[in-house]
Short mmCIF file of C-alpha atoms in Angstrom, two decimals:
data_model
loop_
_atom_site.label_atom_id
_atom_site.label_comp_id
_atom_site.label_asym_id
_atom_site.label_seq_id
_atom_site.Cartn_x
_atom_site.Cartn_y
_atom_site.Cartn_z
CA UNK A 941 56.49 -15.55 254.56
CA UNK A 942 52.84 -15.06 254.56
CA UNK A 943 52.35 -16.08 258.41
CA UNK A 944 54.44 -14.12 260.79
CA UNK A 945 53.02 -15.70 263.95
CA UNK A 946 56.07 -17.82 264.71
CA UNK A 947 55.83 -20.49 267.43
CA UNK A 948 59.13 -22.29 267.07
CA UNK A 949 62.61 -22.20 265.44
CA UNK A 950 65.31 -24.62 264.61
CA UNK A 951 68.63 -24.25 262.94
CA UNK A 952 70.25 -27.18 261.11
CA UNK A 953 74.02 -27.96 260.88
CA UNK A 954 74.12 -26.46 257.32
CA UNK A 955 72.55 -23.20 258.45
CA UNK A 956 68.98 -23.85 257.18
CA UNK A 957 66.50 -21.95 259.36
CA UNK A 958 63.11 -23.64 260.08
CA UNK A 959 60.12 -21.75 261.66
CA UNK A 960 56.92 -23.32 262.76
CA UNK A 961 53.95 -21.05 262.60
CA UNK A 962 50.35 -20.65 264.18
CA UNK A 963 48.08 -22.27 261.59
CA UNK A 964 50.38 -21.96 258.75
CA UNK A 965 52.87 -25.08 258.99
CA UNK A 966 56.44 -24.70 258.46
CA UNK A 967 58.69 -22.32 256.50
CA UNK A 968 62.40 -22.60 255.77
CA UNK A 969 65.26 -20.18 254.66
CA UNK A 970 68.70 -21.22 253.26
CA UNK A 971 69.69 -17.47 252.89
CA UNK A 972 69.55 -16.26 256.69
CA UNK A 973 65.77 -15.10 256.36
CA UNK A 974 66.09 -13.12 253.09
CA UNK A 975 63.44 -15.41 251.48
CA UNK A 976 61.26 -18.14 252.90
CA UNK A 977 59.65 -21.11 251.38
CA UNK A 978 56.58 -23.01 252.88
CA UNK A 979 57.11 -26.78 253.29
CA UNK A 980 53.78 -28.42 254.31
CA UNK A 981 53.46 -31.48 252.05
CA UNK A 982 52.22 -34.20 254.32
CA UNK A 983 51.75 -31.87 257.21
CA UNK A 984 49.06 -29.29 256.12
CA UNK A 985 48.70 -25.97 257.57
CA UNK A 986 48.92 -27.03 261.12
CA UNK A 987 50.16 -25.07 264.15
CA UNK A 988 53.82 -26.21 264.84
CA UNK A 989 54.81 -25.45 268.46
CA UNK A 990 57.99 -27.26 268.55
CA UNK A 991 60.94 -28.01 266.15
CA UNK A 992 64.05 -29.96 266.65
CA UNK A 993 66.90 -30.79 264.30
CA UNK A 994 69.38 -33.80 264.59
CA UNK A 995 72.18 -35.38 262.36
CA UNK A 996 74.49 -34.05 259.73
CA UNK A 997 74.81 -34.34 255.92
CA UNK A 998 72.50 -36.52 254.22
CA UNK A 999 71.15 -38.08 257.58
CA UNK A 1000 69.96 -34.80 259.04
CA UNK A 1001 66.41 -34.66 259.96
CA UNK A 1002 63.93 -31.87 261.16
CA UNK A 1003 61.20 -32.88 263.66
CA UNK A 1004 57.85 -30.89 264.00
CA UNK A 1005 55.49 -31.01 266.98
CA UNK A 1006 51.93 -30.08 266.15
CA UNK A 1007 48.91 -28.88 267.92
CA UNK A 1008 46.94 -32.13 268.01
CA UNK A 1009 48.47 -34.42 265.18
CA UNK A 1010 51.59 -35.53 266.79
CA UNK A 1011 55.10 -35.42 265.59
CA UNK A 1012 56.44 -35.38 262.03
CA UNK A 1013 59.92 -35.75 260.46
CA UNK A 1014 61.65 -34.55 257.27
CA UNK A 1015 64.90 -35.58 255.79
CA UNK A 1016 66.83 -32.24 255.16
CA UNK A 1017 68.49 -33.56 252.04
CA UNK A 1018 64.96 -33.79 250.60
CA UNK A 1019 64.53 -30.18 250.51
CA UNK A 1020 66.05 -29.87 246.98
CA UNK A 1021 63.80 -32.37 245.51
CA UNK A 1022 60.55 -31.92 243.59
CA UNK A 1023 58.28 -32.78 246.59
CA UNK A 1024 59.77 -33.17 250.01
CA UNK A 1025 57.07 -34.66 252.32
CA UNK A 1026 56.81 -34.80 256.26
CA UNK A 1027 55.99 -38.22 257.67
CA UNK A 1028 54.32 -39.05 260.99
CA UNK A 1029 56.94 -40.45 263.61
CA UNK A 1030 55.19 -43.39 265.08
CA UNK A 1031 51.68 -43.69 266.31
CA UNK A 1032 49.92 -43.88 269.68
CA UNK A 1033 50.74 -40.51 270.78
CA UNK A 1034 48.29 -38.49 272.96
CA UNK A 1035 46.15 -36.20 270.76
CA UNK A 1036 47.35 -33.12 272.61
CA UNK A 1037 49.83 -30.41 271.79
CA UNK A 1038 53.34 -31.32 271.24
CA UNK A 1039 54.80 -28.24 273.18
CA UNK A 1040 58.46 -29.40 273.20
CA UNK A 1041 60.87 -31.38 271.32
CA UNK A 1042 64.47 -32.37 272.20
CA UNK A 1043 66.97 -34.98 270.89
CA UNK A 1044 69.38 -36.81 273.13
CA UNK A 1045 72.95 -35.51 273.08
CA UNK A 1046 74.12 -38.73 271.14
CA UNK A 1047 71.30 -38.20 268.68
CA UNK A 1048 69.69 -41.50 269.26
CA UNK A 1049 66.43 -40.57 270.94
CA UNK A 1050 63.57 -38.00 270.56
CA UNK A 1051 61.78 -36.61 273.48
CA UNK A 1052 58.43 -34.84 273.37
CA UNK A 1053 56.63 -32.66 275.90
CA UNK A 1054 52.73 -32.52 275.93
CA UNK A 1055 50.14 -30.25 276.97
CA UNK A 1056 48.78 -32.41 279.92
CA UNK A 1057 50.25 -35.73 278.85
CA UNK A 1058 53.77 -35.32 280.23
CA UNK A 1059 56.98 -36.50 278.48
CA UNK A 1060 57.43 -39.45 275.94
CA UNK A 1061 60.48 -40.70 274.17
CA UNK A 1062 61.10 -42.87 271.07
CA UNK A 1063 64.39 -44.23 269.61
CA UNK A 1064 65.53 -42.68 266.38
CA UNK A 1065 67.43 -45.93 265.50
CA UNK A 1066 64.51 -48.04 264.54
CA UNK A 1067 60.70 -48.19 264.49
CA UNK A 1068 59.40 -45.31 266.44
CA UNK A 1069 57.62 -46.63 269.64
CA UNK A 1070 56.72 -43.88 272.11
CA UNK A 1071 57.24 -44.59 275.77
CA UNK A 1072 55.81 -42.34 278.67
CA UNK A 1073 58.56 -41.33 281.03
CA UNK A 1074 56.56 -39.37 283.64
CA UNK A 1075 57.69 -40.84 287.07
CA UNK A 1076 58.36 -37.93 289.37
CA UNK A 1077 56.84 -35.42 287.04
CA UNK A 1078 54.37 -33.66 289.23
CA UNK A 1079 52.59 -31.50 286.47
CA UNK A 1080 51.79 -33.22 282.93
CA UNK A 1081 51.86 -30.00 281.17
CA UNK A 1082 55.31 -29.62 279.73
CA UNK A 1083 56.25 -26.36 278.14
CA UNK A 1084 59.99 -27.05 277.26
CA UNK A 1085 62.64 -29.76 277.34
CA UNK A 1086 66.34 -29.48 277.62
CA UNK A 1087 68.89 -32.30 277.69
CA UNK A 1088 72.41 -31.67 279.42
CA UNK A 1089 74.95 -33.94 280.84
CA UNK A 1090 72.91 -37.09 280.35
CA UNK A 1091 69.95 -35.42 282.07
CA UNK A 1092 66.44 -34.19 280.69
CA UNK A 1093 64.94 -31.25 282.17
CA UNK A 1094 61.15 -30.38 281.82
CA UNK A 1095 59.78 -26.95 282.22
CA UNK A 1096 56.12 -27.33 283.52
CA UNK A 1097 53.24 -25.13 284.56
#
């Protein structure tokens, strides 16, 4: 791995490890970190602050939250192909850093926490349409998200 400033990690159900880096995009390893492959097609060498994985088998996806270009998605099964490509997940997101990503317990919703723009969510079942969910959130800078027992928790400044 030529960029060792790691900002985020995610582990998929098949054991693939992804890491988001500072200015180097994303790398993945299928052998417990013995070797790494950079995977930035469609993403570029952005800083990736947040990663989240959801699904199993051919439907498993990895999501990446970037410094100012929004959220991207990649189908894990495409890693064996010639040119796996990241795709933007919806439009209309604030152009601020995505600092946290979390998938709902049932795998149907994706939540994103932003630097100065609170929390937004989108359905993973249809066309991505991001909705702000900031009622009761006193500070719009969200550093981390966690979902448990049907509740979403936001760590703020």
